[in-house]
Amino acid sequence: MSEIGVFEFRGERYEFPVEIGSENEIAIDIKKLRGSTGGIITLDSGFKNTGSCKSAITFLDGEKGILRYRGYGLEDLAANSSFLEVAYLVIFGELPKKMELERFENTIKSHTMLNEEMKDILDGFPKNAHPMGILSSLTGALTAFNPHSVDVNDEEQMYQAICKTMAKIPVIASWAHSKNLGKPMNYAHNDFDYIENILQMLFTKRNERYKINPIITNALDQLLILHTDHEQNCSTSTVRIVGSSHAGLFASISAGVSALWGPLHGGANQAVIEMLENIIADGGDVEKYIAKAKDKKDSFRLMGFGHRVYKNFDPRARIIKSAADELLQDLDMDDPVLAVAKHLEEVALNDAYFVERKLYPNVDFYSGIIYRALGIPTEMFTVMFAIGRLPGWIAQWREMRLNNEPIGRPRQLYIGENQREFKPVEKR
Ligand code: CMC
């Protein structure tokens, strides 16, 4: 039996169809609200209650702390698969067969070169430019070097565009890092796999060969799996909405990178370490910062705590917390920032303010710690997050285009001045 949602206003009754998702999520379809009511719209700043699309990619239940990609539990994927396998799954819908995975990996390898003229663009940036700014600009610049739009319904064209994107973004990311350090730009090497290449491009010096450390490679692989997709978050919604105008994949992803940069989204992992460093520089008084976070007159928030959808725990944080503990043990690190992180976590988890508001450490609290342990500089944290989120952005862009979604164009409630007469400047 099909269900309906009823809305009554000023004595009129309006009925709207209800759609049920595969996990029994309920959505009232208000497509016809404005038309049938003579102009009524919904108001939902921050889209806290608004479904922008139907999607078959990621399921998350914030109350129960569930996160699944294409039906597979994140815990299962993190324990048993590689980032490239997960990327394939998220983008194409199924785990790849051996041959499919090999082809995916090899095609990506065949696209890892960048046009040398990209270096001219990079030269124009100041040495201390933030790597997220460079990543977003150079990703946008890829459109200039690949001007032909992709036919989304042509499987092979789409496949090549996807592999190109997966191949080139990590190279740009490493160039952004090298620019900051004044180092020569590295390229991927076909002897290395995807994750090894990310690391070797970041860390190789021209005068020595990069040595693989499996502990570090595994930690990064896991971290990127956890970041692969997170349904309609700020950057993903940005990618979808930019792509809904039929802007290309690179342009849409470049916009996603910019959205990810903000400290309330992907920039939080950098903000976490900066906050911990500030606490140390200020004498290491964790309780003082807890009090600041609770003080409504103080704009300070504990970075890495709280989440828009996870109101019990962030399942990614659970996996990554044990990965962080293992890694720190394996690398035998003694870092004051990590000690303050542990102290802060303990105090916050036992403080009524945080417990009542269900503010738990989120994925960024621990990812910052892992990146730091891996030797990745703070300004590069969000860039690493972007590399992890790339398959999710690609998958969501592709799904949006294949579903022929209309251009994204929200409405607004106008609260400005009513019509008034223009006054010449001398009469104002
Ligand atoms: N420190 C102190 N108080 C907080 C914090 C925090 N980190 N987060 C939320 N609160 C309080 C907030 O002041 C409010 O209190 P009250 O009810 O007394 O007014 C209550 O908790 C609810 O907060 P909210 O702002 O309504 O929650 P939200 O869902 O709009 O915001 C958030 C979610 C992630 C933006 C927010 O928790 C935050 O700013 N956290 C710090 C930044 C951070 O770690 N971001 C990374 C998110 S995970 C990565 C990702 O998936 O993008």
Short mmCIF file of C-alpha atoms and ligand atoms in Angstrom, two decimals:
data_model
loop_
_atom_site.label_atom_id
_atom_site.label_comp_id
_atom_site.label_asym_id
_atom_site.label_seq_id
_atom_site.Cartn_x
_atom_site.Cartn_y
_atom_site.Cartn_z
CA MET A 1 0.00 0.00 0.00
CA SER A 2 1.46 3.34 -0.92
CA GLU A 3 1.63 5.85 1.90
CA ILE A 4 1.05 9.57 1.78
CA GLY A 5 2.26 12.52 3.78
CA VAL A 6 -0.38 15.12 4.59
CA PHE A 7 0.17 18.82 5.01
CA GLU A 8 -2.55 21.18 6.14
CA PHE A 9 -2.34 24.92 5.89
CA ARG A 10 -5.02 27.61 6.17
CA GLY A 11 -7.76 25.01 6.00
CA GLU A 12 -6.43 23.31 2.88
CA ARG A 13 -5.17 19.73 2.87
CA TYR A 14 -2.35 18.65 0.56
CA GLU A 15 -1.14 15.10 0.03
CA PHE A 16 2.34 14.06 -0.96
CA PRO A 17 3.76 10.65 -1.86
CA VAL A 18 6.07 8.96 0.61
CA GLU A 19 9.10 7.00 -0.55
CA ILE A 20 10.74 4.27 1.52
CA GLY A 21 14.44 3.56 1.10
CA SER A 22 16.02 0.11 1.17
CA GLU A 23 16.87 0.54 4.86
CA ASN A 24 13.34 1.76 5.65
CA GLU A 25 14.25 5.42 5.68
CA ILE A 26 11.16 7.49 4.99
CA ALA A 27 11.05 10.53 2.72
CA ILE A 28 8.10 12.73 1.87
CA ASP A 29 8.39 13.68 -1.78
CA ILE A 30 7.60 17.40 -1.85
CA LYS A 31 8.48 17.96 -5.51
CA LYS A 32 4.96 19.25 -6.15
CA LEU A 33 4.65 21.29 -2.93
CA ARG A 34 5.22 24.69 -4.48
CA GLY A 35 3.12 24.02 -7.55
CA SER A 36 0.15 22.51 -5.73
CA THR A 37 0.03 25.01 -2.86
CA GLY A 38 0.48 28.14 -4.91
CA GLY A 39 3.98 28.94 -3.73
CA ILE A 40 4.73 27.38 -0.34
CA ILE A 41 8.30 26.17 0.05
CA THR A 42 10.19 24.41 2.84
CA LEU A 43 12.90 26.14 4.84
CA ASP A 44 15.76 23.99 6.08
CA SER A 45 19.03 25.87 6.57
CA GLY A 46 21.96 23.49 6.55
CA PHE A 47 19.70 20.84 4.95
CA LYS A 48 19.34 19.05 8.29
CA ASN A 49 16.07 17.41 7.14
CA THR A 50 16.34 17.55 3.38
CA GLY A 51 17.17 14.63 1.11
CA SER A 52 18.73 16.11 -2.02
CA CYS A 53 18.74 12.89 -4.03
CA LYS A 54 18.19 9.16 -4.08
CA SER A 55 21.50 7.33 -3.88
CA ALA A 56 22.60 3.70 -3.89
CA ILE A 57 26.20 4.34 -2.81
CA THR A 58 26.51 4.78 0.94
CA PHE A 59 24.19 4.01 3.82
CA LEU A 60 24.78 5.59 7.16
CA ASP A 61 22.72 5.54 10.31
CA GLY A 62 23.98 8.23 12.64
CA GLU A 63 21.99 6.99 15.63
CA LYS A 64 23.23 3.40 15.39
CA GLY A 65 26.70 4.34 14.13
CA ILE A 66 26.41 2.31 10.90
CA LEU A 67 28.37 3.11 7.74
CA ARG A 68 28.22 0.86 4.66
CA TYR A 69 29.50 1.31 1.13
CA ARG A 70 27.27 -0.45 -1.42
CA GLY A 71 25.95 -2.67 1.37
CA TYR A 72 29.34 -3.71 2.77
CA GLY A 73 30.12 -2.75 6.37
CA LEU A 74 33.03 -0.36 6.76
CA GLU A 75 34.60 -2.59 9.41
CA ASP A 76 34.61 -5.51 6.92
CA LEU A 77 36.11 -3.43 4.15
CA ALA A 78 38.75 -1.84 6.37
CA ALA A 79 39.83 -5.27 7.62
CA ASN A 80 39.82 -7.15 4.31
CA SER A 81 40.25 -4.93 1.27
CA SER A 82 42.48 -2.29 -0.22
CA PHE A 83 41.67 1.35 -0.97
CA LEU A 84 41.61 0.71 -4.73
CA GLU A 85 39.19 -2.20 -4.32
CA VAL A 86 36.94 0.00 -2.20
CA ALA A 87 37.25 2.84 -4.72
CA TYR A 88 36.12 0.47 -7.50
CA LEU A 89 33.25 -0.79 -5.35
CA VAL A 90 32.03 2.69 -4.50
CA ILE A 91 32.29 3.98 -8.06
CA PHE A 92 31.01 0.98 -10.03
CA GLY A 93 28.75 -0.71 -7.47
CA GLU A 94 30.41 -4.14 -7.06
CA LEU A 95 33.67 -5.42 -5.62
CA PRO A 96 36.03 -5.93 -8.57
CA LYS A 97 36.93 -9.38 -9.83
CA LYS A 98 40.70 -10.02 -10.00
CA MET A 99 40.90 -9.03 -13.70
CA GLU A 100 38.79 -5.93 -13.13
CA LEU A 101 41.00 -4.81 -10.27
CA GLU A 102 44.15 -5.37 -12.33
CA ARG A 103 42.73 -3.39 -15.23
CA PHE A 104 41.66 -0.60 -12.88
CA GLU A 105 45.11 -0.40 -11.29
CA ASN A 106 46.93 -0.56 -14.65
CA THR A 107 44.71 2.04 -16.31
CA ILE A 108 45.25 4.38 -13.38
CA LYS A 109 49.01 3.81 -13.70
CA SER A 110 48.83 4.69 -17.40
CA HIS A 111 47.39 8.14 -16.55
CA THR A 112 49.74 9.32 -13.81
CA MET A 113 51.68 11.81 -15.93
CA LEU A 114 50.74 15.49 -15.77
CA ASN A 115 51.25 17.96 -18.57
CA GLU A 116 54.56 19.73 -17.84
CA GLU A 117 52.80 23.07 -18.37
CA MET A 118 50.97 22.41 -15.11
CA LYS A 119 54.32 23.21 -13.48
CA ASP A 120 54.14 26.73 -14.95
CA ILE A 121 50.86 27.26 -13.14
CA LEU A 122 52.37 25.89 -9.95
CA ASP A 123 55.31 28.29 -10.33
CA GLY A 124 52.85 31.18 -10.06
CA PHE A 125 51.89 30.25 -6.50
CA PRO A 126 53.78 31.70 -3.55
CA LYS A 127 55.97 29.13 -1.80
CA ASN A 128 53.80 29.17 1.33
CA ALA A 129 50.49 28.72 -0.53
CA HIS A 130 48.18 26.32 1.31
CA PRO A 131 48.30 22.93 -0.45
CA MET A 132 44.48 22.75 -0.48
CA GLY A 133 44.41 25.99 -2.48
CA ILE A 134 46.95 24.53 -4.90
CA LEU A 135 45.07 21.23 -5.12
CA SER A 136 41.77 22.91 -5.88
CA SER A 137 43.31 25.27 -8.47
CA LEU A 138 45.35 22.62 -10.27
CA THR A 139 42.42 20.19 -10.26
CA GLY A 140 40.37 22.93 -11.92
CA ALA A 141 43.27 23.53 -14.32
CA LEU A 142 43.06 19.91 -15.48
CA THR A 143 39.94 20.93 -17.40
CA ALA A 144 42.12 23.18 -19.56
CA PHE A 145 44.38 20.26 -20.45
CA ASN A 146 41.44 17.90 -21.00
CA PRO A 147 38.95 20.22 -22.71
CA HIS A 148 36.69 17.58 -24.26
CA SER A 149 33.64 16.87 -22.19
CA VAL A 150 33.03 13.25 -21.31
CA ASP A 151 29.92 11.46 -22.54
CA VAL A 152 28.67 10.01 -19.26
CA ASN A 153 26.67 7.37 -21.10
CA ASP A 154 29.77 6.09 -22.90
CA GLU A 155 31.16 3.49 -20.47
CA GLU A 156 34.69 3.51 -21.85
CA GLN A 157 34.96 7.31 -21.89
CA MET A 158 33.67 7.45 -18.33
CA TYR A 159 36.05 4.69 -17.25
CA GLN A 160 39.06 6.52 -18.68
CA ALA A 161 37.97 9.84 -17.12
CA ILE A 162 37.56 8.13 -13.73
CA CYS A 163 41.00 6.49 -13.94
CA LYS A 164 42.56 9.80 -15.03
CA THR A 165 41.07 11.56 -12.02
CA MET A 166 42.20 8.81 -9.63
CA ALA A 167 45.69 8.94 -11.21
CA LYS A 168 46.34 12.67 -11.39
CA ILE A 169 44.98 14.03 -8.10
CA PRO A 170 47.62 12.28 -5.91
CA VAL A 171 50.37 13.63 -8.20
CA ILE A 172 48.98 17.18 -7.84
CA ALA A 173 48.72 16.61 -4.09
CA SER A 174 52.40 15.67 -3.89
CA TRP A 175 53.36 18.68 -6.03
CA ALA A 176 51.47 20.97 -3.66
CA HIS A 177 53.57 19.53 -0.83
CA SER A 178 56.85 19.78 -2.78
CA LYS A 179 56.06 23.40 -3.64
CA ASN A 180 55.84 24.25 0.07
CA LEU A 181 59.18 22.55 0.73
CA GLY A 182 60.96 23.89 -2.36
CA LYS A 183 61.60 20.29 -3.49
CA PRO A 184 61.57 19.00 -7.09
CA MET A 185 58.24 17.59 -8.22
CA ASN A 186 57.94 13.80 -8.11
CA TYR A 187 55.95 11.48 -10.31
CA ALA A 188 54.34 8.12 -9.64
CA HIS A 189 56.41 5.06 -10.52
CA ASN A 190 54.80 1.97 -12.00
CA ASP A 191 56.82 -0.31 -9.70
CA PHE A 192 54.77 0.93 -6.76
CA ASP A 193 51.11 0.37 -6.01
CA TYR A 194 48.60 3.21 -5.50
CA ILE A 195 49.23 3.80 -1.80
CA GLU A 196 52.99 3.29 -2.05
CA ASN A 197 53.04 5.86 -4.82
CA ILE A 198 51.24 8.45 -2.71
CA LEU A 199 53.88 7.98 -0.01
CA GLN A 200 56.87 7.86 -2.32
CA MET A 201 55.74 10.99 -4.18
CA LEU A 202 55.43 12.81 -0.86
CA PHE A 203 58.66 11.61 0.67
CA THR A 204 61.15 10.55 -2.04
CA LYS A 205 64.32 12.58 -2.22
CA ARG A 206 66.06 12.74 -5.58
CA ASN A 207 69.23 11.24 -4.10
CA GLU A 208 67.73 8.13 -2.53
CA ARG A 209 65.24 5.39 -3.31
CA TYR A 210 62.04 5.35 -1.28
CA LYS A 211 61.88 2.42 1.16
CA ILE A 212 58.43 0.92 1.68
CA ASN A 213 57.37 0.51 5.30
CA PRO A 214 54.34 -1.83 5.35
CA ILE A 215 53.14 -0.46 8.69
CA ILE A 216 52.90 3.01 7.21
CA THR A 217 51.42 1.80 3.90
CA ASN A 218 48.72 -0.20 5.72
CA ALA A 219 47.84 2.67 8.01
CA LEU A 220 47.38 5.04 5.07
CA ASP A 221 45.42 2.42 3.12
CA GLN A 222 42.99 2.01 6.04
CA LEU A 223 42.65 5.72 6.58
CA LEU A 224 41.77 6.35 2.94
CA ILE A 225 39.18 3.53 3.03
CA LEU A 226 37.48 5.25 5.97
CA HIS A 227 37.33 8.50 4.04
CA THR A 228 36.12 7.04 0.74
CA ASP A 229 32.51 8.21 0.94
CA HIS A 230 30.12 9.68 3.44
CA GLU A 231 26.93 10.24 1.46
CA GLN A 232 25.63 13.81 1.09
CA ASN A 233 28.16 15.74 3.18
CA CYS A 234 29.15 19.34 2.36
CA SER A 235 31.87 18.60 -0.24
CA THR A 236 29.94 15.76 -1.90
CA SER A 237 26.80 17.87 -2.16
CA THR A 238 29.01 20.57 -3.67
CA VAL A 239 30.40 18.14 -6.26
CA ARG A 240 26.87 16.99 -7.14
CA ILE A 241 25.43 20.48 -7.37
CA VAL A 242 28.30 21.81 -9.50
CA GLY A 243 28.05 18.72 -11.73
CA SER A 244 24.28 19.16 -11.98
CA SER A 245 24.93 22.14 -14.28
CA HIS A 246 26.80 19.59 -16.46
CA ALA A 247 30.15 21.08 -15.45
CA GLY A 248 32.85 18.45 -15.99
CA LEU A 249 34.29 16.00 -13.49
CA PHE A 250 37.52 17.94 -12.82
CA ALA A 251 35.67 21.26 -12.32
CA SER A 252 33.17 19.59 -9.97
CA ILE A 253 35.90 17.89 -7.97
CA SER A 254 37.87 21.09 -7.72
CA ALA A 255 34.78 22.67 -6.11
CA GLY A 256 34.55 19.67 -3.76
CA VAL A 257 38.16 20.22 -2.69
CA SER A 258 37.33 23.84 -1.79
CA ALA A 259 34.32 22.75 0.24
CA LEU A 260 36.38 20.13 2.05
CA TRP A 261 38.94 22.74 3.06
CA GLY A 262 36.72 24.42 5.69
CA PRO A 263 37.54 23.72 9.37
CA LEU A 264 33.99 22.47 10.03
CA HIS A 265 34.47 19.75 7.40
CA GLY A 266 37.75 18.21 6.18
CA GLY A 267 39.87 21.03 7.57
CA ALA A 268 39.09 19.75 11.07
CA ASN A 269 41.99 17.27 11.04
CA GLN A 270 44.46 20.13 10.61
CA ALA A 271 42.54 22.18 13.17
CA VAL A 272 42.80 19.30 15.67
CA ILE A 273 46.61 19.25 15.62
CA GLU A 274 46.80 23.05 15.66
CA MET A 275 44.49 23.07 18.69
CA LEU A 276 46.65 20.45 20.45
CA GLU A 277 49.80 22.45 19.68
CA ASN A 278 48.15 25.61 21.05
CA ILE A 279 47.20 23.80 24.24
CA ILE A 280 50.83 22.72 24.70
CA ALA A 281 52.15 26.20 23.91
CA ASP A 282 49.71 27.56 26.51
CA GLY A 283 51.08 25.33 29.26
CA GLY A 284 49.24 22.07 28.51
CA ASP A 285 46.18 22.84 30.66
CA VAL A 286 43.56 20.56 29.03
CA GLU A 287 40.84 21.43 31.55
CA LYS A 288 41.12 25.13 30.64
CA TYR A 289 40.31 24.30 27.00
CA ILE A 290 37.44 22.03 27.99
CA ALA A 291 36.01 24.97 29.96
CA LYS A 292 36.48 27.29 26.95
CA ALA A 293 34.63 24.82 24.69
CA LYS A 294 31.71 24.73 27.15
CA ASP A 295 31.56 28.51 27.56
CA LYS A 296 28.79 29.83 25.32
CA LYS A 297 30.40 33.29 25.30
CA ASP A 298 33.59 31.80 23.86
CA SER A 299 33.55 30.82 20.19
CA PHE A 300 36.17 28.08 20.79
CA ARG A 301 35.03 24.53 19.97
CA LEU A 302 36.91 21.34 20.62
CA MET A 303 38.09 20.42 17.14
CA GLY A 304 37.57 16.76 16.29
CA PHE A 305 34.52 16.42 18.55
CA GLY A 306 30.89 16.20 17.46
CA HIS A 307 29.31 15.31 14.17
CA ARG A 308 26.26 16.42 12.24
CA VAL A 309 24.92 12.90 11.73
CA TYR A 310 26.70 10.64 14.22
CA LYS A 311 25.03 11.37 17.49
CA ASN A 312 26.24 8.25 19.33
CA PHE A 313 29.61 7.39 17.92
CA ASP A 314 31.42 7.75 14.63
CA PRO A 315 32.10 4.18 13.37
CA ARG A 316 35.10 5.48 11.45
CA ALA A 317 36.53 6.88 14.68
CA ARG A 318 36.28 3.45 16.32
CA ILE A 319 38.27 1.73 13.57
CA ILE A 320 40.78 4.50 13.27
CA LYS A 321 41.29 4.79 17.02
CA SER A 322 42.60 1.23 17.21
CA ALA A 323 44.65 1.80 14.02
CA ALA A 324 46.14 4.91 15.66
CA ASP A 325 46.94 3.02 18.88
CA GLU A 326 48.61 0.18 16.91
CA LEU A 327 50.56 2.54 14.71
CA LEU A 328 51.91 4.57 17.62
CA GLN A 329 52.96 1.37 19.34
CA ASP A 330 54.59 -0.03 16.17
CA LEU A 331 56.44 3.21 15.46
CA ASP A 332 57.30 3.56 19.15
CA MET A 333 56.50 7.27 19.15
CA ASP A 334 56.74 9.59 22.09
CA ASP A 335 55.04 12.80 21.01
CA PRO A 336 53.70 15.43 23.45
CA VAL A 337 50.89 16.31 21.02
CA LEU A 338 49.67 12.72 21.11
CA ALA A 339 49.82 12.67 24.90
CA VAL A 340 47.66 15.82 25.09
CA ALA A 341 45.24 14.24 22.59
CA LYS A 342 44.78 11.21 24.83
CA HIS A 343 44.27 13.39 27.90
CA LEU A 344 41.73 15.58 26.11
CA GLU A 345 39.81 12.58 24.81
CA GLU A 346 39.59 11.11 28.30
CA VAL A 347 38.43 14.32 29.97
CA ALA A 348 35.86 15.16 27.27
CA LEU A 349 34.38 11.65 27.22
CA ASN A 350 33.68 11.93 30.94
CA ASP A 351 32.39 15.48 31.00
CA ALA A 352 28.60 15.98 31.28
CA TYR A 353 28.55 18.78 28.66
CA PHE A 354 30.00 16.50 25.97
CA VAL A 355 28.15 13.37 27.11
CA GLU A 356 24.74 15.12 27.15
CA ARG A 357 25.25 16.61 23.70
CA LYS A 358 26.64 13.33 22.37
CA LEU A 359 29.88 14.96 21.33
CA TYR A 360 32.33 12.13 20.71
CA PRO A 361 35.70 12.22 18.99
CA ASN A 362 35.10 12.04 15.25
CA VAL A 363 37.24 10.55 12.49
CA ASP A 364 39.27 13.75 12.21
CA PHE A 365 40.39 13.63 15.80
CA TYR A 366 42.31 10.41 15.14
CA SER A 367 43.16 10.92 11.46
CA GLY A 368 45.19 14.03 12.36
CA ILE A 369 47.07 11.94 14.91
CA ILE A 370 47.82 9.20 12.36
CA TYR A 371 48.95 11.64 9.68
CA ARG A 372 51.26 13.27 12.18
CA ALA A 373 52.70 9.88 13.12
CA LEU A 374 53.23 9.11 9.41
CA GLY A 375 55.32 12.27 9.09
CA ILE A 376 52.78 14.12 6.97
CA PRO A 377 52.84 17.86 7.72
CA THR A 378 49.73 19.47 9.17
CA GLU A 379 48.86 21.57 6.09
CA MET A 380 48.73 18.35 4.07
CA PHE A 381 46.14 16.59 6.27
CA THR A 382 43.10 17.84 4.40
CA VAL A 383 44.83 17.07 1.10
CA MET A 384 45.16 13.45 2.27
CA PHE A 385 41.47 13.46 3.18
CA ALA A 386 40.72 14.72 -0.35
CA ILE A 387 42.66 11.82 -1.89
CA GLY A 388 40.59 9.44 0.25
CA ARG A 389 37.28 11.13 -0.62
CA LEU A 390 38.04 11.20 -4.34
CA PRO A 391 36.29 7.90 -5.23
CA GLY A 392 33.23 9.04 -3.31
CA TRP A 393 33.05 12.32 -5.21
CA ILE A 394 33.51 10.49 -8.51
CA ALA A 395 30.84 7.91 -7.65
CA GLN A 396 28.35 10.55 -6.56
CA TRP A 397 29.00 12.71 -9.64
CA ARG A 398 28.58 9.72 -11.94
CA GLU A 399 25.39 8.57 -10.20
CA MET A 400 23.94 12.07 -10.37
CA ARG A 401 24.62 12.30 -14.12
CA LEU A 402 23.45 8.75 -14.91
CA ASN A 403 20.21 9.42 -13.01
CA ASN A 404 19.70 12.55 -15.11
CA GLU A 405 19.19 14.67 -12.05
CA PRO A 406 17.96 18.22 -12.71
CA ILE A 407 20.19 21.23 -12.08
CA GLY A 408 20.44 22.00 -8.35
CA ARG A 409 18.66 25.25 -7.67
CA PRO A 410 17.24 25.78 -4.16
CA ARG A 411 14.59 28.34 -3.29
CA GLN A 412 14.80 30.95 -0.54
CA LEU A 413 12.60 32.86 1.84
CA TYR A 414 13.21 36.49 1.03
CA ILE A 415 13.42 38.67 4.17
CA GLY A 416 14.91 41.83 2.66
CA GLU A 417 13.47 45.26 1.91
CA ASN A 418 10.23 45.61 -0.02
CA GLN A 419 10.30 47.62 -3.21
CA ARG A 420 11.65 51.14 -2.69
CA GLU A 421 12.46 54.10 -4.81
CA PHE A 422 15.98 54.76 -6.01
CA LYS A 423 17.56 57.90 -4.49
CA PRO A 424 20.35 59.66 -6.36
CA VAL A 425 23.61 59.72 -4.44
CA GLU A 426 23.32 63.35 -3.31
CA LYS A 427 19.95 62.62 -1.65
CA ARG A 428 21.02 59.54 0.39
N1 CMC B 1 32.92 21.72 21.00
C1 CMC B 1 32.07 22.28 21.89
N2 CMC B 1 30.73 22.29 21.74
C2 CMC B 1 30.22 21.72 20.63
C3 CMC B 1 31.04 21.11 19.67
C4 CMC B 1 32.44 21.12 19.87
N3 CMC B 1 33.27 20.56 19.00
N4 CMC B 1 30.29 20.60 18.66
C5 CMC B 1 29.01 20.89 19.00
N5 CMC B 1 28.98 21.56 20.19
C6 CMC B 1 27.77 21.97 20.93
C7 CMC B 1 27.12 23.20 20.32
O1 CMC B 1 27.64 24.39 20.89
C8 CMC B 1 25.68 22.95 20.65
O2 CMC B 1 25.50 23.26 22.02
P1 CMC B 1 24.07 23.85 22.54
O3 CMC B 1 23.06 22.76 22.26
O4 CMC B 1 24.28 24.12 23.98
O5 CMC B 1 23.82 25.09 21.72
C9 CMC B 1 25.51 21.44 20.52
O6 CMC B 1 26.82 20.91 20.80
C10 CMC B 1 25.06 20.96 19.14
O7 CMC B 1 25.97 21.51 18.17
P2 CMC B 1 25.59 21.89 16.66
O8 CMC B 1 26.51 22.98 16.21
O9 CMC B 1 24.11 22.12 16.58
O10 CMC B 1 25.89 20.56 15.91
P3 CMC B 1 26.00 20.44 14.36
O11 CMC B 1 25.47 19.11 14.02
O12 CMC B 1 25.41 21.62 13.65
O13 CMC B 1 27.59 20.54 14.13
C11 CMC B 1 29.86 19.96 13.81
C12 CMC B 1 28.41 19.45 13.89
C13 CMC B 1 30.78 18.81 13.36
C14 CMC B 1 29.96 21.11 12.80
C15 CMC B 1 30.27 20.46 15.23
O14 CMC B 1 30.14 19.41 16.17
C16 CMC B 1 31.68 21.04 15.25
O15 CMC B 1 31.84 22.23 14.98
N6 CMC B 1 32.71 20.19 15.59
C17 CMC B 1 34.09 20.63 15.56
C18 CMC B 1 34.62 20.59 14.13
C19 CMC B 1 34.88 19.17 13.66
O16 CMC B 1 35.49 18.36 14.36
N7 CMC B 1 34.45 18.88 12.41
C20 CMC B 1 34.70 17.60 11.77
C21 CMC B 1 33.47 16.84 11.50
S1 CMC B 1 33.85 15.15 11.02
C22 CMC B 1 34.46 15.28 9.44
C23 CMC B 1 33.41 15.26 8.42
O17 CMC B 1 32.69 14.25 8.28
O18 CMC B 1 33.34 16.27 7.69
#
